[in-house]
Tab-separated table of C-alpha atoms and ligand atoms in Angstrom:
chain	number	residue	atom	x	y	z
A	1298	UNK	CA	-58.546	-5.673	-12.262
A	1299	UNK	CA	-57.065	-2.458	-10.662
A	1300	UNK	CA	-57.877	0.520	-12.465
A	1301	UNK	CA	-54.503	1.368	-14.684
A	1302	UNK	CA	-52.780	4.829	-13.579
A	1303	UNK	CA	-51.888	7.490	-16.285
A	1304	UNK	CA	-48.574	8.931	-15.617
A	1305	UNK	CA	-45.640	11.281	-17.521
A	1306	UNK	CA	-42.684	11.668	-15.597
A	1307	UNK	CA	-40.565	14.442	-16.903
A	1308	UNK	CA	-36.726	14.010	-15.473
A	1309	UNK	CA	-36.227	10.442	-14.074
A	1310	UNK	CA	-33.044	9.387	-11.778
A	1311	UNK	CA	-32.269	5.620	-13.056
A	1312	UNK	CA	-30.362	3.883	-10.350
A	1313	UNK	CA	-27.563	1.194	-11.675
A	1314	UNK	CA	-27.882	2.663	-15.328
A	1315	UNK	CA	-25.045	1.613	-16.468
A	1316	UNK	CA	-25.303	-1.791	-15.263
A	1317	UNK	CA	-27.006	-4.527	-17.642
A	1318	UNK	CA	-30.897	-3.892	-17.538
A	1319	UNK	CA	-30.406	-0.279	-16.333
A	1320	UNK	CA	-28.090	0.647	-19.173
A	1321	UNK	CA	-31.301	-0.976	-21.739
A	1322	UNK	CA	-33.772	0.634	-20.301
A	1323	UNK	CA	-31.902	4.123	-20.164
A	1324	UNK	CA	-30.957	3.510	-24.401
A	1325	UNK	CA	-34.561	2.261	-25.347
A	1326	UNK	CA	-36.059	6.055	-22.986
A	1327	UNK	CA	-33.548	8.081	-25.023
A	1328	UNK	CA	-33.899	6.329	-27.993
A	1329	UNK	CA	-37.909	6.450	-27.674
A	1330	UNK	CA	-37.652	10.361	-26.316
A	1331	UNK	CA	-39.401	8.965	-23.221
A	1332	UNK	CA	-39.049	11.794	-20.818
A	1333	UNK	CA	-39.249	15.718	-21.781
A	1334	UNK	CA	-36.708	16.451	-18.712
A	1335	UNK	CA	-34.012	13.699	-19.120
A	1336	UNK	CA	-32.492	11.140	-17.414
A	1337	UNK	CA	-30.212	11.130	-14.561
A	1338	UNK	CA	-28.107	8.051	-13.862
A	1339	UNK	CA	-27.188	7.308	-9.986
A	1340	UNK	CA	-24.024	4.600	-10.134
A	1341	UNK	CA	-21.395	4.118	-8.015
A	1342	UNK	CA	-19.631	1.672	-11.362
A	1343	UNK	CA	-18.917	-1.568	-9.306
A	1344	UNK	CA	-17.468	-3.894	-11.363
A	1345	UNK	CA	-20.914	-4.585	-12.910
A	1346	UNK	CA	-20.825	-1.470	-14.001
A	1347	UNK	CA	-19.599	0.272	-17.115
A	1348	UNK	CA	-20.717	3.535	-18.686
A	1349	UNK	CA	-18.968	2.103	-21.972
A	1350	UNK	CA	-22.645	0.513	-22.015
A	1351	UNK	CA	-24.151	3.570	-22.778
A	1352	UNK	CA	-20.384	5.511	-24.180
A	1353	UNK	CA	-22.500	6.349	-27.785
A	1354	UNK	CA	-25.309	8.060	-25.578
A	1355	UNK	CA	-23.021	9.892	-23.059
A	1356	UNK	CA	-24.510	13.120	-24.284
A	1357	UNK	CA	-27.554	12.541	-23.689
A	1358	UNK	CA	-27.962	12.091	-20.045
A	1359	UNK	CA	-26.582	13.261	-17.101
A	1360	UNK	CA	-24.476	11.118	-15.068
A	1361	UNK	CA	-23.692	11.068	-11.180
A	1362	UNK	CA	-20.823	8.778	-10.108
A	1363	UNK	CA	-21.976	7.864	-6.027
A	1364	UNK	CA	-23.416	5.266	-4.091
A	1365	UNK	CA	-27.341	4.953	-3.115
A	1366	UNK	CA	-25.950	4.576	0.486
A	1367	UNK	CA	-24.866	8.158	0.211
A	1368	UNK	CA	-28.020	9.974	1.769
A	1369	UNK	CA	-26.337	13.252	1.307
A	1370	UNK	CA	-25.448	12.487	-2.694
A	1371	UNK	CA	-28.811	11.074	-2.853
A	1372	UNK	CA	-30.330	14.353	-1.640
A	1373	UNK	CA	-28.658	16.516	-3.577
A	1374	UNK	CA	-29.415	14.502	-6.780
A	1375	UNK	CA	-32.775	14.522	-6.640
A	1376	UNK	CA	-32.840	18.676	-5.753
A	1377	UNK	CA	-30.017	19.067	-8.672
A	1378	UNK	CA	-31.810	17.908	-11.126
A	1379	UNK	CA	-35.510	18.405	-9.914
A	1380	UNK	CA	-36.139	14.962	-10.491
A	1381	UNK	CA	-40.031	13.905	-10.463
A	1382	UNK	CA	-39.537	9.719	-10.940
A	1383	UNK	CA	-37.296	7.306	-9.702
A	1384	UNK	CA	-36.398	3.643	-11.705
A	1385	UNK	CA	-34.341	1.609	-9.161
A	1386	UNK	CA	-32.313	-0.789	-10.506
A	1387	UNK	CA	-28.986	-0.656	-8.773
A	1388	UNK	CA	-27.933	-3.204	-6.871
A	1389	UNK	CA	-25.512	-6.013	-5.959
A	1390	UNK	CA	-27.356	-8.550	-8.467
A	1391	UNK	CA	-25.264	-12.184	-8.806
A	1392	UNK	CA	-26.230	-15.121	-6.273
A	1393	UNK	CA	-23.091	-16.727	-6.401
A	1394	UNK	CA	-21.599	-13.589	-4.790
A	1395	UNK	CA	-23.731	-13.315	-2.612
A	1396	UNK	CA	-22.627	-16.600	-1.005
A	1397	UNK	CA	-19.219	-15.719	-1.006
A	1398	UNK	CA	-19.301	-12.593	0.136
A	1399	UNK	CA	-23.318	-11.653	1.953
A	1400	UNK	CA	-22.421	-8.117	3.609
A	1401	UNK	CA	-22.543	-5.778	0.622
A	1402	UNK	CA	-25.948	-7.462	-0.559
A	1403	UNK	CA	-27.329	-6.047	2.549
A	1404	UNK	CA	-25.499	-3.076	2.693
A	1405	UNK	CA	-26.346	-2.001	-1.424
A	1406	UNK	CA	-29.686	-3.862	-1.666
A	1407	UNK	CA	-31.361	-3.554	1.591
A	1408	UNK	CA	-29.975	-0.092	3.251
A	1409	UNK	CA	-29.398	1.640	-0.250
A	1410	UNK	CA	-32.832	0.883	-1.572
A	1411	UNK	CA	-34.079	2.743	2.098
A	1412	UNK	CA	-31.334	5.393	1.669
A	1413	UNK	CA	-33.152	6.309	-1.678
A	1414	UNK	CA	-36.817	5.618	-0.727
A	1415	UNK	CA	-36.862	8.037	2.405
A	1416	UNK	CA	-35.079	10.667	0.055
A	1417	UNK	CA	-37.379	10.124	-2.517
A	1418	UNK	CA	-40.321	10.699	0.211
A	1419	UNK	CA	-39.371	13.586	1.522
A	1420	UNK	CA	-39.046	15.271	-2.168
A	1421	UNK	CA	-42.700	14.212	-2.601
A	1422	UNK	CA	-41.891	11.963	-5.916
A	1423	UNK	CA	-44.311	11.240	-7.988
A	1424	UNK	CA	-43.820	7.507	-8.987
A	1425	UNK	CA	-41.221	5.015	-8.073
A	1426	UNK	CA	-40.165	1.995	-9.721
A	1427	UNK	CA	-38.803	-0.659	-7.332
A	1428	UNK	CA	-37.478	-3.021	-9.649
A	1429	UNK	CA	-37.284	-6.499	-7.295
A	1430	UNK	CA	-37.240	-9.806	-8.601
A	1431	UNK	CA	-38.920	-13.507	-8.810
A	1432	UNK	CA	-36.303	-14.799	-6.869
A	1433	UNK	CA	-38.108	-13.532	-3.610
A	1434	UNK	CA	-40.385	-16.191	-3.652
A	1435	UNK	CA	-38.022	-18.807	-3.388
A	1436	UNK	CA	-38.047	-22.223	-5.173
A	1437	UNK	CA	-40.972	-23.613	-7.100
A	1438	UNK	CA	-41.808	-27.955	-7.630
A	1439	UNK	CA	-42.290	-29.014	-10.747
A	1440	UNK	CA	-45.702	-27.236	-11.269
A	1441	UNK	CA	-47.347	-23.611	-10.908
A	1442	UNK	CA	-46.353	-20.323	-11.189
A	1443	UNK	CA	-45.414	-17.500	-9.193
A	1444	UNK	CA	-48.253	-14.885	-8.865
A	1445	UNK	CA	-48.376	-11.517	-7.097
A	1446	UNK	CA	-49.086	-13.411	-4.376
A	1447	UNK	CA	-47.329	-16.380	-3.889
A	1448	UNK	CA	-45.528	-15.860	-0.274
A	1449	UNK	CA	-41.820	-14.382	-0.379
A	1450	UNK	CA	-39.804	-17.134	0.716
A	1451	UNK	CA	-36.275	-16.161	-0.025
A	1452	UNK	CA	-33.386	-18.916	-0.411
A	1453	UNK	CA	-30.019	-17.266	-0.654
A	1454	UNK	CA	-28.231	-13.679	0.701
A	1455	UNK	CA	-29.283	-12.092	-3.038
A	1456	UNK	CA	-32.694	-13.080	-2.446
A	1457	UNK	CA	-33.650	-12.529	1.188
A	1458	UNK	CA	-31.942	-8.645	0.500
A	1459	UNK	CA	-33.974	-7.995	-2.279
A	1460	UNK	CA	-37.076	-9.415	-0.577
A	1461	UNK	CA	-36.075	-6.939	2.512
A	1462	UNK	CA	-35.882	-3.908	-0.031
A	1463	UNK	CA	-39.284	-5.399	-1.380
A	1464	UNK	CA	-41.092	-5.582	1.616
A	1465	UNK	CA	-39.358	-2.170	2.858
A	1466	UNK	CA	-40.789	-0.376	0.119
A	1467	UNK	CA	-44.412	-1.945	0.235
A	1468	UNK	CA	-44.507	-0.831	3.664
A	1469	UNK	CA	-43.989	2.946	2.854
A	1470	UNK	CA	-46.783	2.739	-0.091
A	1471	UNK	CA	-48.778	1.567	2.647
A	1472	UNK	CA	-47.223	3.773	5.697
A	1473	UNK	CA	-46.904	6.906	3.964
A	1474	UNK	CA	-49.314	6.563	0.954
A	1475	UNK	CA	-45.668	6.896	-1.122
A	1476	UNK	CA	-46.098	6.085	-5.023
A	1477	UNK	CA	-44.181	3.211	-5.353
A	1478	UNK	CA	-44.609	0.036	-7.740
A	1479	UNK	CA	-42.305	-2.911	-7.323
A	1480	UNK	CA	-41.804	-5.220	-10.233
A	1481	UNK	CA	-40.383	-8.758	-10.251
A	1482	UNK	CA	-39.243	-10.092	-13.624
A	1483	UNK	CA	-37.751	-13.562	-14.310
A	1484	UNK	CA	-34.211	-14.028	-15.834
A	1485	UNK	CA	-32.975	-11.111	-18.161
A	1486	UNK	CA	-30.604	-12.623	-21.013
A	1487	UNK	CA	-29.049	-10.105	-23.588
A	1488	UNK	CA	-26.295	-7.693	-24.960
A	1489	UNK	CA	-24.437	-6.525	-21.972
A	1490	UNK	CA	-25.067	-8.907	-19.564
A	1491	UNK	CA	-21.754	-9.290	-17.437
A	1492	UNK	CA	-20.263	-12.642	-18.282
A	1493	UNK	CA	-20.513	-14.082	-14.707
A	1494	UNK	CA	-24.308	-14.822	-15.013
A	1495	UNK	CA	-25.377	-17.897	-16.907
A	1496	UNK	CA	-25.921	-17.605	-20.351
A	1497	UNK	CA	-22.973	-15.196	-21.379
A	1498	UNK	CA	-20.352	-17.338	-18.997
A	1499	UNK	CA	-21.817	-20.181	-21.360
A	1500	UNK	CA	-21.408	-18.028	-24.594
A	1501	UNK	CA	-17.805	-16.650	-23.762
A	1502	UNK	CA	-16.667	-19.698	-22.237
A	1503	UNK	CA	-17.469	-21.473	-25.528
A	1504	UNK	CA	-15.940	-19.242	-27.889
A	1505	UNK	CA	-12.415	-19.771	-26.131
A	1506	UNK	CA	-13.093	-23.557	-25.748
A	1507	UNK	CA	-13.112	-23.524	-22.175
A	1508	UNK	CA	-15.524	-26.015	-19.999
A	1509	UNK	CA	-19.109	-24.784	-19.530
A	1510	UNK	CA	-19.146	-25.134	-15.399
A	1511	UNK	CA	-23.285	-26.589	-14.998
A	1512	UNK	CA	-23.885	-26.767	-11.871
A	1513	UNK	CA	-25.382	-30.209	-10.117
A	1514	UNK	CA	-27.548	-31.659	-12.760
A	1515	UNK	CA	-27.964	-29.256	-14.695
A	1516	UNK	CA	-31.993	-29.579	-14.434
A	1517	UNK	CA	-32.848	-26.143	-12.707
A	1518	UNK	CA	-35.354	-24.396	-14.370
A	1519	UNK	CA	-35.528	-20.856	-15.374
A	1520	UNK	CA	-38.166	-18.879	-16.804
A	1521	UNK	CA	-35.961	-16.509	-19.864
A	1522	UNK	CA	-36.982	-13.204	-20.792
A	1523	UNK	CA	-35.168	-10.593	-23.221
A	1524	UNK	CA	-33.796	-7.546	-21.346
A	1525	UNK	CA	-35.602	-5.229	-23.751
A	1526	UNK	CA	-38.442	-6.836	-23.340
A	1527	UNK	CA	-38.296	-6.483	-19.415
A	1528	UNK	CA	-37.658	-2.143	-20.365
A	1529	UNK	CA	-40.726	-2.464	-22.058
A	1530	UNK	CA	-42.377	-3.857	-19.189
A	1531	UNK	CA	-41.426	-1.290	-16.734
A	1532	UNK	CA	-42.229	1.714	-19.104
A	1533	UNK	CA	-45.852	-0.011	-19.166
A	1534	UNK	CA	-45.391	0.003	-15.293
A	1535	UNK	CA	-43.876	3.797	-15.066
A	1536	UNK	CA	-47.227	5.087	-17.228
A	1537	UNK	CA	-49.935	3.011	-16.473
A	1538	UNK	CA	-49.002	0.968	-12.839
A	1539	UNK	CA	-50.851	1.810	-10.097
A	1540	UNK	CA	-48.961	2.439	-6.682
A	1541	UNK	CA	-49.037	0.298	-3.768
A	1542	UNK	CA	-49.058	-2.425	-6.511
A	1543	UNK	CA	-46.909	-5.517	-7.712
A	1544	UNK	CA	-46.387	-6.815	-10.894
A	1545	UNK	CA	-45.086	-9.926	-12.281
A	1546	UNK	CA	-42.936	-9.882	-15.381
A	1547	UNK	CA	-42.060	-13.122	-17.083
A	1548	UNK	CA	-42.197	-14.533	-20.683
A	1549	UNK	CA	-43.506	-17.815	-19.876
A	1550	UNK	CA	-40.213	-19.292	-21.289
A	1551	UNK	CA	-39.165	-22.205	-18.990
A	1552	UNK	CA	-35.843	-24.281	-19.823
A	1553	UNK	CA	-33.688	-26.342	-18.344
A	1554	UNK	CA	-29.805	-24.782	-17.270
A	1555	UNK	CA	-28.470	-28.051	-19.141
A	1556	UNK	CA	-30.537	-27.453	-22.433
A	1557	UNK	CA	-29.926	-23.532	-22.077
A	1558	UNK	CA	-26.315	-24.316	-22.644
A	1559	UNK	CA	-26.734	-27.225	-25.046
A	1560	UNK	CA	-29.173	-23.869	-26.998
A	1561	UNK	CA	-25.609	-22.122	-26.645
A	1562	UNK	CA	-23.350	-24.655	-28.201
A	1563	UNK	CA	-25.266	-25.474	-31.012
A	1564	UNK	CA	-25.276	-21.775	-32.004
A	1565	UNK	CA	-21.875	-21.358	-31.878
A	1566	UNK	CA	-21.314	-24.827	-33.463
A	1567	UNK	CA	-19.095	-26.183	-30.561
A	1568	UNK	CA	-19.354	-29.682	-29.024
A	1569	UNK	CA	-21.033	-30.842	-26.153
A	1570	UNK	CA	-17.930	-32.570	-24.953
A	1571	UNK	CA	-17.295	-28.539	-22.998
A	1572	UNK	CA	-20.006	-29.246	-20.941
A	1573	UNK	CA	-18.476	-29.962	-17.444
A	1574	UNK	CA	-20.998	-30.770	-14.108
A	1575	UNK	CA	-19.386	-29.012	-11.074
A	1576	UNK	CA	-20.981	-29.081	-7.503
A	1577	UNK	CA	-24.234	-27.783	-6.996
A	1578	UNK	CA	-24.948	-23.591	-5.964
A	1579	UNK	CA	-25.604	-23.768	-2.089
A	1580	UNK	CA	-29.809	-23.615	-2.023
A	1581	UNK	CA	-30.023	-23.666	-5.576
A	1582	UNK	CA	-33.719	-22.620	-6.682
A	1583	UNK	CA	-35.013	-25.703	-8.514
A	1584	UNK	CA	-37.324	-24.056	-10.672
A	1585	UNK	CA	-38.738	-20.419	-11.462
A	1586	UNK	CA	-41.834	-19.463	-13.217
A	1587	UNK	CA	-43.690	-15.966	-13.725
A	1588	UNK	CA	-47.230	-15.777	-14.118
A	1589	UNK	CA	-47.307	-12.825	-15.998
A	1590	UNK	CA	-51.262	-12.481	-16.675
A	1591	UNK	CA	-51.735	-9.294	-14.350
A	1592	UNK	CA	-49.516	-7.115	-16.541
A	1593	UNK	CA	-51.102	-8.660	-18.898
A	1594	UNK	CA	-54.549	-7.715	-18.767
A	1595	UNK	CA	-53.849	-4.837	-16.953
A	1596	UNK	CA	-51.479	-3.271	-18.993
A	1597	UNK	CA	-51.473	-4.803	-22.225
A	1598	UNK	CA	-48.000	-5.344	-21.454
A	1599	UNK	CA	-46.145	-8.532	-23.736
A	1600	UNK	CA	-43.019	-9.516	-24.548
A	1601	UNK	CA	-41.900	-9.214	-28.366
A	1602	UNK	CA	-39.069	-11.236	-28.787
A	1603	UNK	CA	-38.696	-14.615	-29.862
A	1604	UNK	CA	-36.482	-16.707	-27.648
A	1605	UNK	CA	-34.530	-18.049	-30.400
A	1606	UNK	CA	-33.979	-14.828	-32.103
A	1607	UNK	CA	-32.989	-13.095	-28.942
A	1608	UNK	CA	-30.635	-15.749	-27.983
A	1609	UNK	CA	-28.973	-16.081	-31.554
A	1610	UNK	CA	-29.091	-11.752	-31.492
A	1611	UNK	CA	-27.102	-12.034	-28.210
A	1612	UNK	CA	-24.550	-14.893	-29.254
A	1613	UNK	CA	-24.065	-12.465	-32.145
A	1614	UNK	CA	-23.632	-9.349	-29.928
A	1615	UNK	CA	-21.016	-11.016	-27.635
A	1616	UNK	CA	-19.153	-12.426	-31.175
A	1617	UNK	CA	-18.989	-9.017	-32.523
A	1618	UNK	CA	-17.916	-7.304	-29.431
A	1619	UNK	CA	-15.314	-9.743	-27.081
A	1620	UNK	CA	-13.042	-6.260	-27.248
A	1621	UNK	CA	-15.959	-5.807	-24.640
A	1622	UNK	CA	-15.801	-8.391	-22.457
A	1623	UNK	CA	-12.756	-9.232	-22.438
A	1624	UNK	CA	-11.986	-5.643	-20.968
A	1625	UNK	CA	-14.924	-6.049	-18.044
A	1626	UNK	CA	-13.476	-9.768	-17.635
A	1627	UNK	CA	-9.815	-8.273	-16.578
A	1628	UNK	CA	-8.734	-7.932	-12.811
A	1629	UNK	CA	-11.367	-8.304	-10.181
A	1630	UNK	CA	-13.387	-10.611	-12.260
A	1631	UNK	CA	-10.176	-13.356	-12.593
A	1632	UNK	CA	-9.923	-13.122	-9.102
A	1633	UNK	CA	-13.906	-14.170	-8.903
A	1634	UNK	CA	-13.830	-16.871	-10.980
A	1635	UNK	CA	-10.874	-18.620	-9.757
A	1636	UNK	CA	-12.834	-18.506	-5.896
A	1637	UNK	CA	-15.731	-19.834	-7.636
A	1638	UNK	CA	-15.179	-22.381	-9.786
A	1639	UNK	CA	-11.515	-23.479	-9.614
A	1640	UNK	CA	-12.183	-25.304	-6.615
A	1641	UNK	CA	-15.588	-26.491	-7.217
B	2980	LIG	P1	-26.055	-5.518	-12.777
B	2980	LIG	O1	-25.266	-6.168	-11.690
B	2980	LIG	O2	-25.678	-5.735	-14.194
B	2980	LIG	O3	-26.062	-3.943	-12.550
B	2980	LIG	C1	-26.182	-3.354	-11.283
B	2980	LIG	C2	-25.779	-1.874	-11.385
B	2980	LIG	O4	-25.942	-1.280	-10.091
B	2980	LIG	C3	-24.318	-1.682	-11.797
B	2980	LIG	O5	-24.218	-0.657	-12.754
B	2980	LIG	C4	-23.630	-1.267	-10.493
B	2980	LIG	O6	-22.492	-0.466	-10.674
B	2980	LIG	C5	-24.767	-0.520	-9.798
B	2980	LIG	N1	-24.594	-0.475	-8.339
B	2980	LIG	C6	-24.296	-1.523	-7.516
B	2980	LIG	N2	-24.171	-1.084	-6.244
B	2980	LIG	C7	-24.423	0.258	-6.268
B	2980	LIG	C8	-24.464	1.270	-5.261
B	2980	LIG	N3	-24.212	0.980	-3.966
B	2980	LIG	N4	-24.738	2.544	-5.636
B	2980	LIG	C9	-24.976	2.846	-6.932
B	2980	LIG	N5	-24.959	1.927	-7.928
B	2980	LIG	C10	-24.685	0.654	-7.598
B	2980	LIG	O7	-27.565	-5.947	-12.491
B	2980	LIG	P2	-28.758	-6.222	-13.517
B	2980	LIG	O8	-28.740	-7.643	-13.914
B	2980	LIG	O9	-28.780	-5.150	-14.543
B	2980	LIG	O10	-29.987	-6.040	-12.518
B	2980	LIG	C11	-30.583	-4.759	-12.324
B	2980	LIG	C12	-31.716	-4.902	-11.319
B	2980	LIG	O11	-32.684	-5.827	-11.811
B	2980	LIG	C13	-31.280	-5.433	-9.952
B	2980	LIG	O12	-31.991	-4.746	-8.959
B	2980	LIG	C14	-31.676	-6.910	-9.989
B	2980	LIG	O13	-31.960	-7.387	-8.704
B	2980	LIG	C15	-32.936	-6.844	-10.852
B	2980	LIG	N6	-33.263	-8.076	-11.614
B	2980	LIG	C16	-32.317	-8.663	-12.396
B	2980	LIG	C17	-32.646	-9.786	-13.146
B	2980	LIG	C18	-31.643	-10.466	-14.037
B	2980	LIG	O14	-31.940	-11.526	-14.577
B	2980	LIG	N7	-30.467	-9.908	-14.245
B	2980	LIG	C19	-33.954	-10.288	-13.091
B	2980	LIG	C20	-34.901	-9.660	-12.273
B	2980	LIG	C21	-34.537	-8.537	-11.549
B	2981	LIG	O1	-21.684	-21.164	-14.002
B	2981	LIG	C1	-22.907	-21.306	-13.797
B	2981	LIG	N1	-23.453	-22.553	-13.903
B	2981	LIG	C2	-24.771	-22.816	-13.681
B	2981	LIG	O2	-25.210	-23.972	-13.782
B	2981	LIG	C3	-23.791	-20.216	-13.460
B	2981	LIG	C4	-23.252	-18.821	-13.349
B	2981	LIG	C5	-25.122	-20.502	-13.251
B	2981	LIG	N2	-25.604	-21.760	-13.327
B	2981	LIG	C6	-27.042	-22.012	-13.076
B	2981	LIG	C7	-27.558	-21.466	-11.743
B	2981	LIG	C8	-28.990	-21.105	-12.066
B	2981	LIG	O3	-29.818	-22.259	-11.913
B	2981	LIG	O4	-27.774	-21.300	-14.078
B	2981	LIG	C9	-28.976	-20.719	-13.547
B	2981	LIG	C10	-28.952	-19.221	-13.780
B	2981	LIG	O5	-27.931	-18.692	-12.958
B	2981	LIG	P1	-27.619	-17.099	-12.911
B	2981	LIG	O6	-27.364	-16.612	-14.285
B	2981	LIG	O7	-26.590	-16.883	-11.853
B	2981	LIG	O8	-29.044	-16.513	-12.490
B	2981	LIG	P2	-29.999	-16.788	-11.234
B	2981	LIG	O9	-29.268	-17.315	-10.062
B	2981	LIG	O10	-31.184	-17.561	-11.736
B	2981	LIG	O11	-30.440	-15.257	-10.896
B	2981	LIG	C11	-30.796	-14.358	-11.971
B	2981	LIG	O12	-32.187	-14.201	-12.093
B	2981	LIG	C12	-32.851	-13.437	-11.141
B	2981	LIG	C13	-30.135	-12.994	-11.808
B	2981	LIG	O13	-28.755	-13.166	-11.636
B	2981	LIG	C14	-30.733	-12.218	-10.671
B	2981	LIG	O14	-30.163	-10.918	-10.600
B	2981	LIG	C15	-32.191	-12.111	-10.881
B	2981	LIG	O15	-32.789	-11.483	-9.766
């Protein structure tokens, strides 16, 4: 065990705040009074991102419409502001995306996350939060886990640019000595989740009747963890991680895509007969599992919600608010699904 780090930041930039996870963990800091300084929120709103996430908040942070890629923006945000921490979560985030269109994942993920890290360096930071994911190391068979250090083994364009960021920022904690932690969590469900990512396609494809696109047989696993519950886990990280380190964040919560959505349809009391098997994801991970016993034991980190509760909390959330996403569903995102799935 690795001696836990004691840390307060006092004004934190959050990158991709108003994105899904970014936008929770910003709400649960303000709502908790987290940081004496404030938060600062870096987005550039792509169409994953919506400040009407955190509209009820808006006065309590400060916001800074740009792009990570911006060095000079970047610069000046982190002098503006005096900003002491950094919690990176922007990025270009959906797979499928990333197979139709690679470049930006390189371009956000890989040269933004560098754009931000040398920045950050040069301002002397005091701790930064690289938030990466499980999907760097690749595809699991049918037994194990992934640990800290199970070999990155990317499989798509999303994957290998977040494993590039990864490995980009491990190298200046060891280069430079720079505080960084990296964190790689499993599969986020939740309120605000944009509707092109499994479980909310499933949810507001259900409500309108529409077929529930699985994709090849539908037996892909996934290891599910609530969104708040992954917050929680990087607060733990931003006090107590120690830099230069890595830690896993999962909820030991494996299903199946097919019983995921079969979880879906029975809350919402809608029949099976939506459930429509389209042509496999190019590369598609087979299965993905967190062993989350270092954050564990070294942080006392673990998660708090219930699958079933979370999942029939978010079926109610995305009920109560389709004003919601039916708005972020307008435009771009018709053009999207019509390359991705009316074809398949
Ligand atoms: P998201 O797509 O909902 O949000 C991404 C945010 O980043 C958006 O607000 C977007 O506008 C912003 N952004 C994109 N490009 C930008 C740029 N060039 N400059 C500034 N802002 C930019 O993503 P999410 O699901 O909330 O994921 C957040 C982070 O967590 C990502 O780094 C992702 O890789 C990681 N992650 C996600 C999951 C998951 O299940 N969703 C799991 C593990 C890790
Ligand atoms: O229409 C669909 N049909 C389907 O069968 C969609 C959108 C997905 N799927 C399958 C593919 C995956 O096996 O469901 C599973 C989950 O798919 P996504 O929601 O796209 O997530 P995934 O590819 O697992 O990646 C997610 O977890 C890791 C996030 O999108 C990433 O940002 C995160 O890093």
């Amino acid at each position: 065990m690795t001696q836990p780090d004691s840390y307060t930041p006092r004004t934190v930039l959050v990158t991709g705040g108003a994105g899904f996870i970014g936008s929770n963990f910003v709400r649960t800091a303000i709502e908790e009074q987290r940081f004496t300084g404030g938060i600062v929120v870096l987005d550039n709103l792509t169409y994953a991102g919506n400040l009407e996430n955190l509209a009820d908040l808006k006065d309590a942070f400060a916001f800074v419409h740009g792009d990570i890629c911006d060095a000079d923006l970047v610069r000046k945000t982190l002098e503006d502001h005096a900003v002491d921490t950094v919690v990176h979560f922007a990025a270009e985030s959906h797979v499928d995306r990333s197979i139709l269109g690679p470049l930006v994942f390189t371009r956000t993920n890989v040269l933004g996350t560098h754009v931000l890290l040398e920045a950050s360096r040069q301002r002397d930071i005091g701790k930064f939060i690289h938030v990466s994911t499980d999907e760097v190391y690749g595809s699991l068979g049918p037994d194990g886990a992934f640990t800290e250090n199970t070999p990155i083994a990317p499989t798509s364009p999303y994957s290998a640019s977040k494993a590039a960021s990864d490995l980009i920022v491990q190298a200046y904690a060891k280069t430079f000595g720079f505080p960084a932690v990296i964190t790689r969590c499993s599969n986020n469900y939740g309120p605000f989740q944009f509707p092109e990512k499994l479980i909310p396609l499933m949810i507001t494809n259900a409500v309108r009747d529409l077929p529930l696109p699985v994709y090849g047989d539908g037996l892909n696993v996934r290891d599910w963890i609530h969104t708040t519950d992954h917050t929680r886990a990087i607060l733990a990280v931003l006090a107590r991680g120690v830099p230069g380190e890595v830690y896993n964040i999962g909820g030991l919560n494996e299903w199946t895509n097919i019983d995921i959505v079969r979880l879906v349809l029975r809350l919402l009391g809608k029949p099976e007969s939506l459930i429509t098997h389209v042509k496999d994801r190019l590369a598609h991970d087979r299965r993905y599992a967190i062993d989350p016993s270092k954050i564990r034991a070294d942080l006392g980190w673990e998660p708090l919600i219930a699958f079933e509760d979370g999942m029939r909390q978010t079926v109610d959330w995305y009920l109560a608010r389709q004003e919601w996403w039916t708005r972020v569903m307008t435009g771009e995102y018709q053009d999207y699904y019509k390359k991705q799935y009316f074809s398949r």
